[in-house]
C-alpha cells in the first residue's frame, strides 16, 4: 500500500523565510490583494491559504478589485460555464493593467492543472504574470518573489501527491472554518475532470487534522467543516490507521467545537460506521450532502458511480431511521450521454420519493479528457434545458414542502450574516441540520448562537423570530 509523501518541513521553512523577506519590502509600500474564488469549498479553502501567504508576505486585503495591487482568480474546471466566465473576467482586467502597469494579475486552481492550459493562458493573456496549479500552493512565496522581480511564470505539478502542513491561512469568518482531511479522488466518474487535475486520493495524518482543529477552537472557531472530494474514503489508502467514522470520533471531543460538518460524501462509501457516528456524536451535524447524480441504474453505471438507485435509497431510509431530524442535500446531472426520457423520469421519481431539502442541479457539460466527453450519444442542448427546467420545478416544490414542516420549530442558529437592504435588519444563519432561517435582529449578533423559532416560510428558506 502506498504511503503518502509529506512536504519536508525544511522546504516550508524556506517559503516562510521568503515570505518574511517580502514582508519587509512590501509592507512599507502598503500593497493590497484581491482574491476571487470559483467553484467548491476545496477551492475556498485553497484561497484561504493563498490569502494567508499574501498576508504573511506583507499584503493586506482590498475590499474592491479595482483598488488592488495584486488580483488573483482561483479557478474551477468542473463545468464549462465556469471556464467561459473566467476567460471573460481575465480579459476585462486588461484595461486595469493598462491604467496601472504595476498591477499583478494571477490565475490558480483546478483549471490550471488541465493539460496545456497554463501555457495557453500565459500566451493568450500577456497582462497575466502568474499561473499555478493546486499542487504547488506551498511554493507560493517563491513564485510571488519571482513575479515581483519581473518574471512571468506558470507552475503546475500533476505528479505531486505530497501534502503540505503548516501553511498560513486567512479566514473570513471567526466562528467557522474549513479543514481538509484529504486531497484528490480515485473514483473517476465518467463525467468528472477532478481526478485528473486534483490527483489521486491522499489522506492527511489524523493527528495533524486534530491539531489544526484544536488550534482553530482556541482561536474561537466553533463550527468545523471537514473537506474532501469524498470524505467517506478517508484512510482507504491504509496510510492513516483510521477510516472516516474513526476520524469523526477522534476529533469530536475537541473542546469548544459545537458543530462538525463534512462534505462531500460518496454513496458507495457511506457505511454503517459513518451512520452510527452521525447518530451518536452530539456535535456531528444532522445533515448529509449526498450526490445522487441520477435516479436510473443504467445511467449510474455509465457514470461509473458504483452504486444503484436501490442502494442510495437504502442509505436515506437507514439514516432517517437512526436520525429522525436529518436533512439531505444532493447534486443531480440531467442530460448525461445516452439518458433516455424514461431514465430522466427515474431521476424525477427519486427526487419525489426522497424529498431533498435542496438540490444542486446541472445540465451535463462535457469536459475534455473524461470518458463521457468521448461518447457519441450526447443529448441535444434543448433537451437538457427542458429536463433541467422540469427538475428545478419539482425540487422547488419539494423544498417548499420541506420548509412547511418547520413551522413552529425551535432551535439554535449560528448567525452568519445580516441583510440591511430593507427597512428592517434581517439576520440569517443555519440550524444544526443545515436549514437556513432569516429573522429580525441587530448586527451585533453576527457570529453568535441564538435560539430561533420558525414562524413562516418563503420559497427557499425559513422565517422566524428570536426567543
XYZ file of C-alpha atoms in Angstrom:
467
model
C 0.000 0.000 0.000
C 1.376 3.391 -0.991
C 2.412 5.785 1.777
C 1.686 9.455 1.301
C 4.565 11.885 0.860
C 4.646 14.986 3.039
C 6.406 18.213 2.074
C 9.579 18.389 4.198
C 9.440 20.973 6.975
C 12.716 22.400 5.692
C 11.077 23.316 2.373
C 8.177 25.048 4.137
C 10.632 26.867 6.419
C 12.307 28.278 3.303
C 8.941 29.508 1.995
C 8.158 31.191 5.327
C 11.601 32.831 5.229
C 10.956 34.152 1.715
C 7.589 35.498 2.899
C 9.303 37.268 5.812
C 11.774 38.885 3.399
C 8.926 40.011 1.149
C 7.133 41.469 4.167
C 9.990 43.890 4.789
C 9.766 45.009 1.159
C 6.012 45.065 0.604
C 4.584 46.207 3.941
C 6.030 49.742 3.841
C 4.559 50.191 0.361
C 1.049 49.328 1.577
C 0.298 46.876 -1.245
C -3.091 45.122 -1.368
C -4.559 41.933 -2.867
C -7.949 40.731 -4.087
C -8.724 37.006 -4.492
C -11.843 35.836 -6.347
C -12.799 32.180 -5.951
C -14.787 29.994 -8.351
C -16.054 26.502 -7.556
C -16.325 24.322 -4.487
C -15.369 24.537 -0.814
C -11.993 22.942 -1.612
C -11.211 25.974 -3.763
C -12.403 28.300 -0.990
C -10.006 26.566 1.396
C -7.147 26.896 -1.117
C -7.920 30.610 -1.416
C -7.641 30.931 2.358
C -4.123 29.515 2.097
C -3.148 31.884 -0.720
C -4.526 34.840 1.251
C -2.603 33.619 4.272
C 0.639 33.569 2.276
C -0.082 37.037 0.855
C -0.731 38.404 4.332
C 2.467 36.809 5.608
C 4.290 38.417 2.667
C 3.094 41.879 3.688
C -0.012 42.454 1.580
C -3.361 43.495 3.070
C -6.748 42.537 1.635
C -8.532 45.074 -0.582
C -12.298 45.443 -0.428
C -12.605 46.100 -4.169
C -10.909 44.513 -7.152
C -10.248 47.854 -8.842
C -8.151 49.130 -5.932
C -5.913 46.057 -5.531
C -2.232 45.810 -6.469
C -2.463 42.039 -6.959
C -5.577 40.301 -8.360
C -5.849 36.506 -8.302
C -8.544 34.242 -9.740
C -8.843 30.769 -8.176
C -10.450 28.667 -10.882
C -12.793 25.708 -11.255
C -12.921 23.360 -14.243
C -15.812 21.080 -13.271
C -18.203 22.756 -15.720
C -17.791 24.594 -18.992
C -19.673 27.650 -17.691
C -17.007 28.340 -15.060
C -14.269 28.253 -17.692
C -16.074 30.684 -20.001
C -16.798 33.001 -17.084
C -13.125 33.036 -16.117
C -11.992 33.946 -19.638
C -14.305 36.947 -19.610
C -13.046 38.072 -16.223
C -9.385 37.842 -17.240
C -9.968 39.723 -20.472
C -11.783 42.501 -18.607
C -8.684 43.146 -16.471
C -6.593 44.339 -19.428
C -7.921 47.884 -19.058
C -6.957 47.893 -15.378
C -3.470 46.681 -16.286
C -3.110 49.362 -18.977
C -4.107 52.048 -16.466
C -1.834 50.613 -13.766
C 1.247 48.870 -15.274
C 2.372 47.829 -11.784
C -0.744 45.707 -11.265
C -0.017 41.987 -10.896
C -2.612 39.514 -12.185
C -2.562 35.800 -11.380
C -4.621 32.674 -12.023
C -4.552 29.482 -9.966
C -6.708 26.461 -9.182
C -8.032 23.324 -10.821
C -8.289 24.688 -14.349
C -4.550 25.343 -14.397
C -3.922 21.619 -13.870
C -5.546 20.742 -17.204
C -3.095 19.648 -19.879
C -1.563 22.675 -21.612
C -3.959 25.179 -20.008
C -1.344 27.169 -18.061
C 0.873 27.814 -21.078
C -2.164 28.559 -23.234
C -3.403 31.255 -20.851
C 0.046 32.750 -20.375
C 0.269 33.181 -24.153
C -3.313 34.365 -24.658
C -3.274 36.984 -21.867
C 0.016 38.938 -21.835
C -1.231 41.014 -18.889
C -1.216 37.891 -16.651
C 2.038 37.405 -14.724
C 1.478 34.302 -12.570
C -0.241 30.966 -13.180
C -0.031 27.990 -10.826
C -1.879 24.787 -10.004
C -3.381 23.227 -6.901
C -0.370 21.071 -6.030
C 2.139 23.899 -5.560
C 0.434 26.153 -3.000
C 3.330 25.588 -0.622
C 5.671 27.282 -3.136
C 3.627 30.473 -3.383
C 6.113 32.883 -1.695
C 8.852 31.723 -4.062
C 6.599 32.219 -7.098
C 5.486 35.643 -5.856
C 9.093 36.733 -5.365
C 9.956 35.763 -8.937
C 6.958 37.646 -10.334
C 7.838 40.745 -8.322
C 11.299 40.514 -9.889
C 9.720 40.796 -13.326
C 9.267 37.171 -14.379
C 6.132 35.696 -15.971
C 5.751 32.140 -14.755
C 3.447 29.123 -14.983
C 3.981 26.378 -12.398
C 1.951 23.167 -12.247
C 2.783 19.694 -10.968
C 0.364 16.927 -11.887
C 2.551 14.169 -10.457
C 2.960 15.666 -6.983
C 0.981 13.737 -4.361
C 2.647 15.436 -1.387
C 0.732 17.029 1.465
C 1.980 20.306 2.935
C 1.261 21.158 6.564
C 1.959 24.396 8.441
C 0.806 26.733 5.687
C -0.816 30.022 6.763
C -4.458 30.852 6.127
C -6.723 33.871 6.272
C -10.387 33.096 7.019
C -13.367 35.379 6.503
C -15.426 34.068 9.427
C -14.163 33.938 13.039
C -16.547 31.127 14.071
C -16.455 28.717 11.131
C -13.578 27.029 9.321
C -12.889 24.509 6.575
C -10.419 21.724 7.389
C -9.061 19.492 4.632
C -8.855 15.861 5.671
C -7.805 14.533 2.270
C -6.975 15.568 -1.263
C -7.672 14.125 -4.683
C -10.107 11.481 -5.885
C -9.886 7.846 -7.013
C -13.456 7.445 -8.285
C -13.072 8.530 -11.922
C -16.725 9.231 -12.559
C -17.183 9.306 -16.329
C -18.197 12.989 -16.415
C -15.673 14.377 -13.901
C -12.292 16.007 -14.513
C -11.363 16.278 -10.816
C -9.167 13.124 -10.528
C -7.140 14.336 -13.494
C -6.488 17.795 -12.022
C -6.508 17.138 -8.253
C -4.663 13.816 -8.422
C -5.170 10.535 -6.614
C -6.581 10.302 -3.089
C -4.224 11.023 -0.214
C -5.305 11.429 3.394
C -3.797 13.734 5.997
C -2.460 12.290 9.233
C -5.239 12.235 11.856
C -3.024 13.929 14.448
C -2.361 16.832 12.030
C -6.110 17.220 11.449
C -6.845 17.211 15.177
C -4.013 19.655 15.911
C -5.435 22.053 13.325
C -8.916 21.800 14.828
C -7.558 22.338 18.363
C -5.761 25.499 17.171
C -8.907 26.740 15.425
C -11.016 26.128 18.538
C -8.534 28.087 20.657
C -8.921 30.909 18.120
C -12.697 30.956 18.676
C -13.901 28.675 15.890
C -16.956 26.663 16.943
C -18.087 25.098 13.640
C -15.740 22.914 11.591
C -16.420 21.567 8.098
C -14.252 18.588 7.156
C -13.457 18.653 3.440
C -12.581 16.072 0.817
C -13.706 15.124 -2.675
C -15.053 12.009 -0.959
C -14.678 12.181 2.821
C -16.077 8.675 3.245
C -12.961 7.199 1.646
C -10.643 8.852 4.180
C -7.906 6.416 5.157
C -8.755 3.876 2.463
C -5.155 4.038 1.228
C -4.015 2.485 4.511
C -1.768 5.405 5.439
C -3.650 6.735 8.477
C -4.762 3.763 10.586
C -8.253 5.265 10.610
C -11.324 5.426 8.435
C -13.760 8.321 8.294
C -16.010 7.179 11.160
C -12.915 6.766 13.346
C -11.768 10.276 12.433
C -15.163 11.762 13.350
C -14.897 10.189 16.794
C -11.245 11.239 17.128
C -11.959 14.952 16.577
C -15.458 15.214 18.059
C -14.259 15.819 21.615
C -12.062 18.847 20.860
C -13.088 21.459 23.476
C -15.048 24.378 22.047
C -16.222 22.675 18.846
C -20.028 22.822 18.857
C -20.621 21.625 15.296
C -18.837 19.303 12.886
C -19.971 19.232 9.272
C -18.467 17.347 6.338
C -18.672 17.255 2.560
C -18.862 15.670 0.194
C -19.964 12.084 0.726
C -19.962 9.395 -1.945
C -22.864 6.937 -1.564
C -20.677 3.923 -2.341
C -18.592 4.532 0.811
C -21.199 5.766 3.306
C -21.251 2.728 5.582
C -22.901 1.724 8.858
C -19.962 3.009 10.923
C -20.358 6.518 9.494
C -24.121 6.379 10.069
C -23.604 5.433 13.716
C -21.097 8.247 14.180
C -23.634 10.765 12.840
C -26.313 9.353 15.153
C -24.173 9.046 18.290
C -21.817 12.036 18.296
C -23.662 15.091 19.675
C -21.756 17.732 17.701
C -21.768 15.972 14.304
C -24.444 17.836 12.366
C -27.562 16.064 11.160
C -27.034 16.913 7.520
C -25.505 14.876 4.724
C -24.718 16.212 1.265
C -25.068 13.005 -0.735
C -24.759 13.490 -4.511
C -27.027 11.062 -6.349
C -26.416 12.422 -9.895
C -29.118 10.193 -11.435
C -32.030 8.030 -10.341
C -31.578 5.496 -13.130
C -29.361 2.440 -12.677
C -28.188 2.275 -16.280
C -27.135 5.927 -16.230
C -25.420 5.435 -12.872
C -23.495 2.514 -14.351
C -22.371 4.571 -17.363
C -21.389 7.372 -14.980
C -19.199 4.840 -13.098
C -20.837 5.779 -9.801
C -20.573 2.226 -8.361
C -23.959 2.150 -6.587
C -27.564 1.612 -7.596
C -30.736 3.581 -7.051
C -31.826 0.957 -4.538
C -28.591 1.238 -2.549
C -28.864 5.027 -2.462
C -32.446 4.893 -1.197
C -31.459 2.357 1.459
C -28.907 4.845 2.848
C -31.594 7.524 3.053
C -34.009 5.144 4.762
C -31.426 3.874 7.261
C -30.173 7.339 8.245
C -33.703 8.695 8.688
C -34.489 5.776 10.982
C -31.360 6.471 13.052
C -31.505 10.309 12.936
C -35.121 11.472 12.531
C -34.280 15.179 12.031
C -31.557 14.588 9.423
C -31.687 16.588 6.197
C -30.266 15.602 2.819
C -28.991 17.766 0.001
C -27.701 16.429 -3.296
C -26.202 17.022 -6.750
C -28.034 15.928 -9.893
C -26.941 15.892 -13.543
C -29.511 15.790 -16.353
C -28.737 15.061 -19.977
C -25.850 12.672 -19.393
C -24.951 10.936 -22.688
C -27.499 8.262 -23.510
C -30.052 9.418 -20.931
C -33.472 8.470 -22.255
C -36.719 10.143 -21.260
C -37.529 7.072 -19.172
C -34.171 7.361 -17.375
C -34.800 11.032 -16.682
C -38.213 10.197 -15.223
C -36.459 7.766 -12.863
C -34.463 10.734 -11.556
C -37.666 12.728 -11.134
C -39.313 9.910 -9.200
C -36.287 9.572 -6.904
C -36.395 13.315 -6.123
C -40.105 12.977 -5.381
C -39.502 9.993 -3.116
C -36.528 11.347 -1.133
C -37.724 14.915 -0.653
C -34.330 16.627 -0.570
C -34.073 19.835 1.426
C -32.211 21.287 -1.545
C -30.550 20.087 -4.737
C -27.776 21.496 -6.896
C -28.881 20.668 -10.419
C -26.874 20.841 -13.629
C -27.161 20.082 -17.312
C -24.353 17.734 -18.330
C -21.289 19.631 -19.563
C -18.636 17.668 -21.498
C -15.112 18.044 -20.097
C -12.231 17.235 -22.420
C -10.262 14.258 -21.143
C -13.165 12.467 -19.483
C -14.771 9.230 -20.670
C -18.243 10.744 -21.119
C -16.981 13.517 -23.399
C -15.956 10.865 -25.954
C -19.399 9.261 -26.149
C -21.322 9.694 -29.370
C -24.787 9.641 -27.778
C -24.661 13.234 -26.498
C -28.025 14.793 -25.618
C -29.144 17.935 -27.511
C -28.865 21.158 -25.520
C -32.571 21.866 -25.996
C -33.466 18.552 -24.333
C -31.053 19.209 -21.467
C -32.658 22.599 -20.839
C -36.176 21.130 -20.843
C -35.202 18.408 -18.374
C -33.324 20.818 -16.122
C -36.320 23.148 -16.040
C -38.675 20.297 -15.127
C -36.312 19.044 -12.424
C -35.904 22.515 -10.930
C -39.665 22.986 -10.798
C -40.054 19.689 -8.972
C -37.262 20.449 -6.495
C -38.711 23.914 -5.834
C -41.996 22.262 -4.844
C -40.198 19.720 -2.642
C -38.224 22.498 -0.952
C -41.444 24.329 -0.127
C -42.960 21.124 1.265
C -39.848 20.539 3.352
C -39.864 24.105 4.673
C -43.509 23.902 5.725
C -42.692 21.077 8.145
C -40.578 23.551 10.140
C -43.407 25.886 11.178
C -43.105 26.144 14.965
C -39.626 24.574 15.046
C -37.282 25.954 17.735
C -33.535 25.512 17.505
C -30.098 27.052 17.807
C -28.789 29.125 14.903
C -25.259 30.351 14.238
C -25.710 33.862 12.828
C -23.751 34.019 9.568
C -24.712 37.420 8.213
C -27.196 40.249 8.039
C -29.235 41.817 5.268
C -29.839 45.540 5.722
C -31.342 46.273 2.316
C -34.901 46.658 3.581
C -36.436 48.706 6.338
C -35.511 46.081 8.951
C -32.224 44.335 9.587
C -32.615 40.629 8.907
C -30.100 38.192 10.319
C -29.603 34.757 8.820
C -27.944 31.518 9.780
C -28.348 27.758 9.838
C -29.781 25.267 12.231
C -27.588 22.322 13.063
C -29.120 20.309 10.197
C -28.252 22.983 7.604
C -31.678 24.594 7.251
C -31.343 28.356 6.676
C -33.555 30.767 8.647
C -33.963 34.562 8.451
C -35.102 36.613 11.436
C -35.067 40.238 12.685
C -32.100 41.237 14.831
C -29.125 43.524 15.205
C -25.688 43.201 13.523
C -24.038 42.827 16.948
C -25.339 39.220 16.996
C -23.202 38.282 13.977
C -21.202 35.058 14.588
C -23.116 34.288 17.781
C -25.524 31.440 18.570
C -29.151 32.397 19.177
C -32.388 30.448 19.604
C -34.894 30.986 16.803
C -38.491 29.843 16.309
C -39.799 29.415 12.751
C -42.989 31.392 12.208
C -43.480 31.117 8.447
C -41.708 30.176 5.224
C -40.854 31.667 1.889
C -39.850 29.997 -1.353
C -36.332 28.892 -0.418
C -35.868 29.488 3.308
C -37.461 29.834 6.712
C -38.539 32.995 8.501
C -38.560 33.225 12.275
C -38.029 35.194 15.447
C -35.560 35.001 18.317
C -36.891 33.641 21.579
